[in-house]
Short mmCIF file of C-alpha atoms in Angstrom, two decimals:
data_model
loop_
_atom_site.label_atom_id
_atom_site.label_comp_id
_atom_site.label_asym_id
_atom_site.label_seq_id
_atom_site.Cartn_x
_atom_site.Cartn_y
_atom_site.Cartn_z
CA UNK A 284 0.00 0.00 0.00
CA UNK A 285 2.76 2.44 0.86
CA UNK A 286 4.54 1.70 -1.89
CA UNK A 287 1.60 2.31 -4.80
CA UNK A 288 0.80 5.41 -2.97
CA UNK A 289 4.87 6.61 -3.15
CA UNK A 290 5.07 5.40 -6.61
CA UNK A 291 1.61 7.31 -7.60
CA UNK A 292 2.95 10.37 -6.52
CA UNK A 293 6.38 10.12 -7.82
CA UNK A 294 4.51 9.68 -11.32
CA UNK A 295 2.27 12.26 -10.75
CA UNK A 296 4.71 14.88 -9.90
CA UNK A 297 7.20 13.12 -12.50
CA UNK A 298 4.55 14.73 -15.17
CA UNK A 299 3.97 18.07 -13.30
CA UNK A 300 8.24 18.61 -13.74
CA UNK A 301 8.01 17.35 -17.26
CA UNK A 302 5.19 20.31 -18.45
CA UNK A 303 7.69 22.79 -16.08
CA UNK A 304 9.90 22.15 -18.04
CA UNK A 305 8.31 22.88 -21.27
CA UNK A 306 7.40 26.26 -19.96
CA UNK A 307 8.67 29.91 -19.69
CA UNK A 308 7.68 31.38 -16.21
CA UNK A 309 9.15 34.64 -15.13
CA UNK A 310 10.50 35.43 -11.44
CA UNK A 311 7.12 36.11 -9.72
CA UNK A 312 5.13 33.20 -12.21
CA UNK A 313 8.01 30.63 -11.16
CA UNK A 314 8.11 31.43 -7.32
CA UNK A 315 4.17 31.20 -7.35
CA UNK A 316 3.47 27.85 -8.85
CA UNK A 317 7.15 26.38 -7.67
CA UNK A 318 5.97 27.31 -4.17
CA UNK A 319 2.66 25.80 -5.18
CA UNK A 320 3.52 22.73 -6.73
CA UNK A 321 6.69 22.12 -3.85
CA UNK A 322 4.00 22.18 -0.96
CA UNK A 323 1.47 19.65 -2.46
CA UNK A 324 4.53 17.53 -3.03
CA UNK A 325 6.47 17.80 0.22
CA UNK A 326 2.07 17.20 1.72
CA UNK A 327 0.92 14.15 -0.60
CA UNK A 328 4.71 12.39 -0.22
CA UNK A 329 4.46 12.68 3.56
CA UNK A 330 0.98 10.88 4.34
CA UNK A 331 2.38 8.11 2.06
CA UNK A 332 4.45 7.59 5.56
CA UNK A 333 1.30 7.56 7.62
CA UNK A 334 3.06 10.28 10.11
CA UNK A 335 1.67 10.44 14.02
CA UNK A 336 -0.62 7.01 13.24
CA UNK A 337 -2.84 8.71 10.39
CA UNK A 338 -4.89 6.72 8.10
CA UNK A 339 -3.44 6.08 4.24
CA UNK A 340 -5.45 7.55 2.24
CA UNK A 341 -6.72 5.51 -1.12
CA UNK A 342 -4.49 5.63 -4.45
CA UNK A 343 -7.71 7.11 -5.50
CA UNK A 344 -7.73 9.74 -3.65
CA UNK A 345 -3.90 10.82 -4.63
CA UNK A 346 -5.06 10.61 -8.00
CA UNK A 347 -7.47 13.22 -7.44
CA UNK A 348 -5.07 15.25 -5.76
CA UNK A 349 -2.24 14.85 -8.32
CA UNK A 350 -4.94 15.59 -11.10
CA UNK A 351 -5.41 19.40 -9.36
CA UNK A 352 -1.70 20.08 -9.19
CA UNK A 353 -1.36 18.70 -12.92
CA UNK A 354 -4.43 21.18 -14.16
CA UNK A 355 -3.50 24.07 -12.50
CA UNK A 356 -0.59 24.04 -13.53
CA UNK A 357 -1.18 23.43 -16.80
CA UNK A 358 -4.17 26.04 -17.17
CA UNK A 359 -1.08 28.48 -15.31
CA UNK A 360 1.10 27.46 -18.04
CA UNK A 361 -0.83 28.00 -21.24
CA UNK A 362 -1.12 32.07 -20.11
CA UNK A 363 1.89 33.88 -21.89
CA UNK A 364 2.28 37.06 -20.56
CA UNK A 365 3.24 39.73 -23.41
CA UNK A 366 6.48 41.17 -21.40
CA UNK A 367 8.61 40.23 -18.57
CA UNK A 368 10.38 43.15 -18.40
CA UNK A 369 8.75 44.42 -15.21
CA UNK A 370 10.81 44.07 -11.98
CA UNK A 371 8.59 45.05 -8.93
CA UNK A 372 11.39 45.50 -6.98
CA UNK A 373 12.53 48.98 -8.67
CA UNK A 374 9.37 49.95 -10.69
CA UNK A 375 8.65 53.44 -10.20
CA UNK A 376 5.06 53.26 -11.40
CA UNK A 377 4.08 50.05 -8.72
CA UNK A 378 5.78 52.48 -5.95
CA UNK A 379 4.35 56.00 -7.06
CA UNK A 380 0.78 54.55 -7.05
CA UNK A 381 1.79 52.41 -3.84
CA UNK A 382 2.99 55.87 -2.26
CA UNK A 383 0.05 57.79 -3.48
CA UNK A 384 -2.63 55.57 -2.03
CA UNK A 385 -0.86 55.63 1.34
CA UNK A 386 -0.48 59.35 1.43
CA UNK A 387 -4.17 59.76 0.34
CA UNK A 388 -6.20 61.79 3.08
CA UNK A 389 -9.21 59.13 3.27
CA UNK A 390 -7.18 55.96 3.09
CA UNK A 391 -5.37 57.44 6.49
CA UNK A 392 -8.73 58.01 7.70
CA UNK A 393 -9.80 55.15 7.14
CA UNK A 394 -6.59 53.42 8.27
CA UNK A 395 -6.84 55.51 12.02
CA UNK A 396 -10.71 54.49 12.52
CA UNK A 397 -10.79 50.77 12.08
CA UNK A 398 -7.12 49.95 13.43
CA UNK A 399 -8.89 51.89 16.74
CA UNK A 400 -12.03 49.97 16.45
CA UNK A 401 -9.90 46.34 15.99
CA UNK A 402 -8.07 47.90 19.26
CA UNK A 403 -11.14 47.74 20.66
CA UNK A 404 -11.96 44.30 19.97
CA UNK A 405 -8.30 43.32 21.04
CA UNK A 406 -9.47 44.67 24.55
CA UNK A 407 -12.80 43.01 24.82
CA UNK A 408 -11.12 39.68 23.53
CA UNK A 409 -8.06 40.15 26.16
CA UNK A 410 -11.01 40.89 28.86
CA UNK A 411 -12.38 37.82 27.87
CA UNK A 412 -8.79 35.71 28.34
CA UNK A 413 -8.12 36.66 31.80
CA UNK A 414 -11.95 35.54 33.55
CA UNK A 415 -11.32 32.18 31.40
CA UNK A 416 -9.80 29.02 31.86
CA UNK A 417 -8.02 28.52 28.65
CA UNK A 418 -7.67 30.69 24.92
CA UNK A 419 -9.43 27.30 23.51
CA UNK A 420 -13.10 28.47 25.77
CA UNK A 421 -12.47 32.01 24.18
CA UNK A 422 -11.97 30.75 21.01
CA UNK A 423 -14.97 28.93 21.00
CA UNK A 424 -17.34 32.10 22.34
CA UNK A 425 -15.57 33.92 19.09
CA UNK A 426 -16.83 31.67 16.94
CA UNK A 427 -20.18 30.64 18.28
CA UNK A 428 -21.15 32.96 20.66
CA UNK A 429 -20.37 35.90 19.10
CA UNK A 430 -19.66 38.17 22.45
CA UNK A 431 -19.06 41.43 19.93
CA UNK A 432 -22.56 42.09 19.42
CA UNK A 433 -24.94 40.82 16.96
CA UNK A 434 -23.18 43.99 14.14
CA UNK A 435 -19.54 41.97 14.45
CA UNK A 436 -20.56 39.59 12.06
CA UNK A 437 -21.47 42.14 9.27
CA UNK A 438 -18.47 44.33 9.92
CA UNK A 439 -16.22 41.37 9.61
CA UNK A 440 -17.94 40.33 6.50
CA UNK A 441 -17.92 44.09 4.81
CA UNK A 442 -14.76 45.49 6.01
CA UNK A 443 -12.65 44.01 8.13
CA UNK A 444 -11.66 40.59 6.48
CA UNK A 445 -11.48 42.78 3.18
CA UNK A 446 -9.37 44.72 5.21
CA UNK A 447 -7.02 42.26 6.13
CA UNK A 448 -7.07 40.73 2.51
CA UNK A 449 -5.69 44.50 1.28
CA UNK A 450 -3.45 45.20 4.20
CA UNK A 451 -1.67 41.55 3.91
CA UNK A 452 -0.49 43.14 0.11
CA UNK A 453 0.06 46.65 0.64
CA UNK A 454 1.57 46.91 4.06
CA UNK A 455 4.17 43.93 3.05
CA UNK A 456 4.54 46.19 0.09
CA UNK A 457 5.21 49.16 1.45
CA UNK A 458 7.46 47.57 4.48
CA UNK A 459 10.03 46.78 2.03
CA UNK A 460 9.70 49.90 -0.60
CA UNK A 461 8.33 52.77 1.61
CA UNK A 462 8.23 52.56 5.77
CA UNK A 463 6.46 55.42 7.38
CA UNK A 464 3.80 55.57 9.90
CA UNK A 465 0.46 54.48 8.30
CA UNK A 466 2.51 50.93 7.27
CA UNK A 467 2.92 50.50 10.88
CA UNK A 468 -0.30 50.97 11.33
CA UNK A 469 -1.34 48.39 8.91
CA UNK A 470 1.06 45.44 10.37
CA UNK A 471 -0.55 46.94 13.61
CA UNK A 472 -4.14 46.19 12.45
CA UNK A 473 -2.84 42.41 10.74
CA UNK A 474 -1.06 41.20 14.14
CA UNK A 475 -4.22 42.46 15.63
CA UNK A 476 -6.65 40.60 13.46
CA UNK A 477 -4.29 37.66 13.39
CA UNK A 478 -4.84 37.23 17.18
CA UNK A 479 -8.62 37.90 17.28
CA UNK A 480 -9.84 34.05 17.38
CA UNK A 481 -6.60 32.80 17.84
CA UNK A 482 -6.45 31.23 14.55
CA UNK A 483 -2.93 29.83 14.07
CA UNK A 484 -3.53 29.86 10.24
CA UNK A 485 -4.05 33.68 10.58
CA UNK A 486 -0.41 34.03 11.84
CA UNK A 487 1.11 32.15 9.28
CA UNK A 488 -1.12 34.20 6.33
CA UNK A 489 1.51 37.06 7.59
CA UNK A 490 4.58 35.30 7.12
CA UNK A 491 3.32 34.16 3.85
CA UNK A 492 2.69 37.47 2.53
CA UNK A 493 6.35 38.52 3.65
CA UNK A 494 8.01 35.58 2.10
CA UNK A 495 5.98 36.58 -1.05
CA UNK A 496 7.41 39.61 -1.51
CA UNK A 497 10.65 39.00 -0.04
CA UNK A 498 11.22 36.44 -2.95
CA UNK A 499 9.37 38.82 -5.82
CA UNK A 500 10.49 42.55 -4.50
CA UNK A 501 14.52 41.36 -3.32
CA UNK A 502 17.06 39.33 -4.00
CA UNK A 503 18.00 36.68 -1.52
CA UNK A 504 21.21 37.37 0.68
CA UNK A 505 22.86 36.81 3.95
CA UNK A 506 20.90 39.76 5.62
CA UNK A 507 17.53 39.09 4.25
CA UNK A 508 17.85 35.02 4.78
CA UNK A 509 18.75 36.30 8.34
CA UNK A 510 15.57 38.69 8.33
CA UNK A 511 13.29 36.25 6.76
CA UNK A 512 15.10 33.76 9.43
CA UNK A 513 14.03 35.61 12.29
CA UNK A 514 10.36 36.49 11.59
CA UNK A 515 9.97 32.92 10.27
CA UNK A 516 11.30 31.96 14.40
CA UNK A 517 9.09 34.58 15.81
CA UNK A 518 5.78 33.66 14.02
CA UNK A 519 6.80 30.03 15.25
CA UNK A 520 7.48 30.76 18.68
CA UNK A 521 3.61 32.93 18.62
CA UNK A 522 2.04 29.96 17.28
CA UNK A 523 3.60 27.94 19.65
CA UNK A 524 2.39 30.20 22.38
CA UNK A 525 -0.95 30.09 21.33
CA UNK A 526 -0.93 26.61 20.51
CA UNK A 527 -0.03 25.70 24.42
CA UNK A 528 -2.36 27.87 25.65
CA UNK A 529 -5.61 26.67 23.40
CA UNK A 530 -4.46 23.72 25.15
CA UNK A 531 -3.19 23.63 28.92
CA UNK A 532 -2.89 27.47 29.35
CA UNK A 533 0.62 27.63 30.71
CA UNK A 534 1.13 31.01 32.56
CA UNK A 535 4.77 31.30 31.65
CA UNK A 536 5.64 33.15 28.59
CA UNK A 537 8.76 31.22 28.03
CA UNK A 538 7.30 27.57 29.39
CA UNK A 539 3.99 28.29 27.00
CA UNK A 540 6.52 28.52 24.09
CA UNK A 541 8.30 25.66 24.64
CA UNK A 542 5.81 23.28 25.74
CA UNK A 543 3.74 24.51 22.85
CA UNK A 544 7.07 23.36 20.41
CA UNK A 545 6.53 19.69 19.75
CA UNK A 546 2.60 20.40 19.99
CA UNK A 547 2.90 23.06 17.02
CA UNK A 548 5.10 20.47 14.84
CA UNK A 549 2.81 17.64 15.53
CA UNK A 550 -0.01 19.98 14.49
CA UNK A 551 1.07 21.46 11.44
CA UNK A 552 2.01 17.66 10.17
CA UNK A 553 -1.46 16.46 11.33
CA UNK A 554 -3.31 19.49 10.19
CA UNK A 555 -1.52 19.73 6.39
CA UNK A 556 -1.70 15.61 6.07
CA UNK A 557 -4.98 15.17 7.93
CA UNK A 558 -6.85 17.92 5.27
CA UNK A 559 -5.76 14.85 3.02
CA UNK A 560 -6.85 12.18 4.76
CA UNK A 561 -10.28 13.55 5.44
CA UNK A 562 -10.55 14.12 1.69
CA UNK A 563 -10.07 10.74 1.24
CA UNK A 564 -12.51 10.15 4.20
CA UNK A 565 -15.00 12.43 1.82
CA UNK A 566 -14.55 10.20 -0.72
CA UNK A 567 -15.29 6.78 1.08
CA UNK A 568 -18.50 8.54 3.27
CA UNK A 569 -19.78 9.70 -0.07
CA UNK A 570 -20.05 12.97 1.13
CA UNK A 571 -21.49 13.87 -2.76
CA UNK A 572 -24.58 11.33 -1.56
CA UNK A 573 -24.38 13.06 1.90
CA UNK A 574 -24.99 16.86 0.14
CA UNK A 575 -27.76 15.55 -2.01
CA UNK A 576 -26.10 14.81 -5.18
CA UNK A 577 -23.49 16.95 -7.05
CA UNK A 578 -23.61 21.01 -6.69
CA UNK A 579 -22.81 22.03 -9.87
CA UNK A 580 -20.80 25.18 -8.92
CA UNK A 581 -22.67 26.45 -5.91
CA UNK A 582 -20.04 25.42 -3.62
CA UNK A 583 -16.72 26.44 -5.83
CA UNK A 584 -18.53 29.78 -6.21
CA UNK A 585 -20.87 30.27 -3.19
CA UNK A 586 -20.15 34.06 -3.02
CA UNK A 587 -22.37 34.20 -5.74
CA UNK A 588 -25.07 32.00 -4.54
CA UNK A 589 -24.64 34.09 -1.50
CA UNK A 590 -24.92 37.45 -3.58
CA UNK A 591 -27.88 36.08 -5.47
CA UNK A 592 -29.78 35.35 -1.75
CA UNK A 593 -29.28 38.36 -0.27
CA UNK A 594 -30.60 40.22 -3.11
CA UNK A 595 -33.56 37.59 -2.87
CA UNK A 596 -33.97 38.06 0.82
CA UNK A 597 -34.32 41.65 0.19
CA UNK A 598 -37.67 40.74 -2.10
CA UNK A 599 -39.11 38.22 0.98
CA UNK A 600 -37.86 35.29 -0.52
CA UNK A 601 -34.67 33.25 0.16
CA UNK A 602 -33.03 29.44 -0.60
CA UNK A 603 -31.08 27.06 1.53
CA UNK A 604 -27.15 27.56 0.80
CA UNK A 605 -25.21 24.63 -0.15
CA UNK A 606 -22.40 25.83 1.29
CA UNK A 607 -24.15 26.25 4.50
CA UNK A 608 -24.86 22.47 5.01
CA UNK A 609 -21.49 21.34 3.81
CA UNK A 610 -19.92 23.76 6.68
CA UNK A 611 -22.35 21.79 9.06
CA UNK A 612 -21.12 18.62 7.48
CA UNK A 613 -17.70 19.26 8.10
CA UNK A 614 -17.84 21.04 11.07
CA UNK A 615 -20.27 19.66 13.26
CA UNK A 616 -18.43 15.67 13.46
CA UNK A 617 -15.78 15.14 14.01
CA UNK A 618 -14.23 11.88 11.95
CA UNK A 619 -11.48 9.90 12.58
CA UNK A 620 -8.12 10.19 10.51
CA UNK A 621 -5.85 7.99 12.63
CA UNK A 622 -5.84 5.72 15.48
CA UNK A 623 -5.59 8.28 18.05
CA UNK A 624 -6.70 11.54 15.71
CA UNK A 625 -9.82 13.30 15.11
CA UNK A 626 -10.05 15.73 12.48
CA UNK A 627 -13.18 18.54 11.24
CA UNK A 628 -13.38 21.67 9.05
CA UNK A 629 -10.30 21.17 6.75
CA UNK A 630 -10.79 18.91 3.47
CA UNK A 631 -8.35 20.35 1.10
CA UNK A 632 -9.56 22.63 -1.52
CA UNK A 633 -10.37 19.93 -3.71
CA UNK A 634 -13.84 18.91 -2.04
CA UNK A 635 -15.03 21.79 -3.30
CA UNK A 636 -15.21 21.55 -7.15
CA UNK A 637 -15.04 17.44 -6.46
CA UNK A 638 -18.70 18.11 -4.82
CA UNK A 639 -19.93 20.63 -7.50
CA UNK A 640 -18.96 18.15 -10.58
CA UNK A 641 -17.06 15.04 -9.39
CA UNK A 642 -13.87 13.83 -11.21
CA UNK A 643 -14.53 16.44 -14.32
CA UNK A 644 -15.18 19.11 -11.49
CA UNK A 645 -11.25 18.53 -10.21
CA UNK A 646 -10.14 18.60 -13.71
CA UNK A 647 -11.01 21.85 -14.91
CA UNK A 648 -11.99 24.21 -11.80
CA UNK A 649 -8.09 23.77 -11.01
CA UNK A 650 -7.35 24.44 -14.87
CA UNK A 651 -9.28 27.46 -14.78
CA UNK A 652 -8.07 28.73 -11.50
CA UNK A 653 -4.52 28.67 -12.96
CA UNK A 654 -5.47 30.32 -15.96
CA UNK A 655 -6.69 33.25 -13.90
CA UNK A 656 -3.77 33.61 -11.52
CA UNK A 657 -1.44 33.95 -14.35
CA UNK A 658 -3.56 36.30 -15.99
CA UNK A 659 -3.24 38.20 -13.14
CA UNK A 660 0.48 38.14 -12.75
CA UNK A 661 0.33 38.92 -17.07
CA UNK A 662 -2.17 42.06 -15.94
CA UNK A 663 0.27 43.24 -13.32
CA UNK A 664 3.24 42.72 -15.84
CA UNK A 665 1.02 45.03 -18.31
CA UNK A 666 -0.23 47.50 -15.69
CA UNK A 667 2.04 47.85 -12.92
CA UNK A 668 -0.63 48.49 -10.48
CA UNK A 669 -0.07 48.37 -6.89
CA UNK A 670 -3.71 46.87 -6.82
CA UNK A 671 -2.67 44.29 -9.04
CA UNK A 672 0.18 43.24 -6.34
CA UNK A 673 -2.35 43.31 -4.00
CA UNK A 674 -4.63 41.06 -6.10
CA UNK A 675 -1.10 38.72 -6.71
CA UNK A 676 -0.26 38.26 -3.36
CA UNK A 677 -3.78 37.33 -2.43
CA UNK A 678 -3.74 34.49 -5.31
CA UNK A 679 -0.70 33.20 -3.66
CA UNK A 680 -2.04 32.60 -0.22
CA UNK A 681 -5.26 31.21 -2.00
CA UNK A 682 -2.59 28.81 -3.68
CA UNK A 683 -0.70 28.08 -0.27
CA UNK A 684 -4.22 27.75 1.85
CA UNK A 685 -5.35 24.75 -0.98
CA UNK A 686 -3.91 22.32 0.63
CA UNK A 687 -5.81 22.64 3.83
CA UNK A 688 -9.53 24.21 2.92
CA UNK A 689 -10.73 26.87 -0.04
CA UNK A 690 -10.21 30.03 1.50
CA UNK A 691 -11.31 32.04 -1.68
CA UNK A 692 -14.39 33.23 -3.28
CA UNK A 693 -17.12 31.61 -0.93
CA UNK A 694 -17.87 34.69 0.51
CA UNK A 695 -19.94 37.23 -1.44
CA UNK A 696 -17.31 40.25 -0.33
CA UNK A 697 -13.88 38.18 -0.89
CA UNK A 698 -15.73 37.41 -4.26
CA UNK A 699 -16.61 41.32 -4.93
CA UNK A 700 -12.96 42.06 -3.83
CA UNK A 701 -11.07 39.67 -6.06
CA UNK A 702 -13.61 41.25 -9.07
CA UNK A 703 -12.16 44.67 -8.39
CA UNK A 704 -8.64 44.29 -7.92
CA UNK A 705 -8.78 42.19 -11.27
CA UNK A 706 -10.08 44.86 -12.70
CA UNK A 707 -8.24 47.74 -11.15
CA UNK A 708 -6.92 48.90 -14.00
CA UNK A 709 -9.95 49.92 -15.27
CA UNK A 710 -11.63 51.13 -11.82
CA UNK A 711 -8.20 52.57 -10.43
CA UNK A 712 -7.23 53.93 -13.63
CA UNK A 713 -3.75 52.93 -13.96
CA UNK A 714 -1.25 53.42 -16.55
CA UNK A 715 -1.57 51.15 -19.48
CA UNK A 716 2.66 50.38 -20.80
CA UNK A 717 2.26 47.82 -22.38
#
């Protein structure tokens, strides 16, 4: 069994290196799908081991899997941008309209009121920590509870995870082109939303964003592998910290971190491998049966069957969300992915277009979702739009994120924001050059 599954894979990604290889990627095009393509390998070759007693999953189900990375990378592949002669790293138009949008009156307005109002939150949420027993109860009232008032939800929904989505681009931007005080602000506002929840995936989102430009905007030397070093240790040591105290609640700074160590690398190996596993688990529950049949696209693009019901609430009517009963299907039990493991909420990225349209469904949602991140990098190549780099970096943590859940266009506003960044050229007016 083991050795099918290794041999599988080692086919699979045999193929992916073979259409690399046929291809022309520029800098930011090969970082992007390298990074891509690296992480489903490093993933898919590691539950082949069956690490911390999880399950094996089915040679089906690595077919599957191998079948997105193939597509998207071939859908990436057949874009051909018209120039690669932009280089983010010095372009004066990607900085002037970076600078100007930071310096702009209402953005700083704007930038002051809700990095307050998060502030706020912070308070409330650290008011909440110290009459609890543990970050874990806390993190459960977040999410279920909802102990910021019945108004949090919508705010979220409208601004701040928008917010974040913008900030995550701009303020890693800016922290390597142009440092003043509003970028603080901004890292201020994405530590702060980060911790809100406690969501150890939130954290790394950060570090992903710096790596992401620290690979596109610089080139790699002894001071930045040192820089990117550090904050790489730092983010560890927080989720480590956090980790411990979702769990026993250590009062020790420095005891929390390390007692949270081996619980943090047992959890991102049981978290990354175990999105696979329940995939596979998916697959064998026939969770297609389970949702009533195939969705044909109301999962993969929910934000607009969420769109589409709000406007039909608004009229006195309103349907039953697909989305809304897979979320209870995945969230709700708890299944087993190893002798001593239980596992909800994260199913890979692939369950998604697997329940809208089965096998064909895997085949060509992943084709088309390369096809539009390269068109974006090809857009940002033509326009030089600091919206665009926005819009980039944003594709790239969608990218990262597939291998644990779909983290993309399922909400109506992360739908309506990835519209208008694609099309910031037009909106934004930039500067056509090529």
């Amino acid at each position: 069994m083991v050795f099918d599954s290794v041999l599988i894979n080692i086919i699979g990604f045999t193929l992916i290196l073979l259409l690399n290889l046929a291809v022309k990627l520029d800098k930011i095009s090969k970082f992007m799908l390298y990074s891509f393509q690296g992480l489903w390998a490093v993933i898919l070759f590691t539950t082949c081991f069956k690490p911390y007693g999880l399950y094996l999953p089915s040679e089906y189900c690595y077919i599957l899997l191998l079948l997105n990375v193939f597509c998207f990378s071939l859908g990436f592949s057949i874009v051909k941008p018209k120039s690669y002669e932009f280089n983010i790293s010095n372009d004066n138009v990607a900085f002037i309209s970076a600078k100007k949008l930071v310096s702009n009156k209402f953005f700083l307005i704007y930038l002051i009121i809700i990095t307050c109002y998060i502030m706020s939150l912070l308070s409330v949420y650290f008011a909440k920590i110290a009459v609890s027993n543990s970050l874990g109860e806390v993190r459960q009232d977040f999410f279920y509870e909802n102990f910021y008032g019945p108004l949090f939800t919508y705010l979220d929904l409208l601004f701040l995870s928008p917010t974040q989505i913008i900030f995550l681009g701009l303020g890693m931007y800016c922290l390597f082109r142009y440092r003043t005080f509003p970028v603080y602000l901004m890292l201020i506002y994405m530590i702060i939303y980060s911790t809100l929840g406690a969501g150890r995936l939130d954290y790394a989102t950060i570090l992903m964003s710096f790596i992401f430009f620290a690979a596109c905007l610089t080139k790699l030397n002894i001071k930045r592998f040192i820089l990117i070093s550090s904050l790489s240790i730092v983010v560890f040591a927080v989720i480590s910290y956090v980790t411990n105290m979702r769990g026993i609640g250590e009062d020790n700074y420095s005891e929390a971190i390390v007692q949270g160590v081996d619980a943090t690398i047992e959890n991102t190996v049981t978290y990354s491998c175990g999105a696979i596993v329940a995939f596979d688990h998916a697959l064998e529950d026939d969770y297609v049966q389970q949702m009533g049949g195939h969705q044909y696209g109301a999962l993969t693009f929910a934000g607009v069957v969420s769109s589409v019901n709000i406007i039909a609430k608004r009229f006195g009517e309103s349907f039953d969300e697909p989305l809304s009963k897979l979320v209870a299907l995945k969230q709700d039990q708890r299944i087993n992915i190893g002798a001593t493991n239980t596992h909800n909420a994260l199913y890979t990225f692939v369950l998604y277009p697997y329940l809208d349209f089965g096998i064909l469904g895997v085949i060509f949602i992943p084709f088309f979702f390369g096809i539009i991140v390269r068109n974006v990098i090809s857009k940002l190549y033509k326009y030089r739009s600091i919206w665009l780099i926005i819009l980039a970096n944003y594709c790239f943590m969608l990218m990262i994120n597939s291998v644990l859940d779909f983290r993309g266009m399922y909400k109506p506003t992360s739908l309506l924001l990835f519209i208008i960044l694609f099309f910031s050229d037009k909106l934004f007016k930039s500067r056509k050059l090529v």
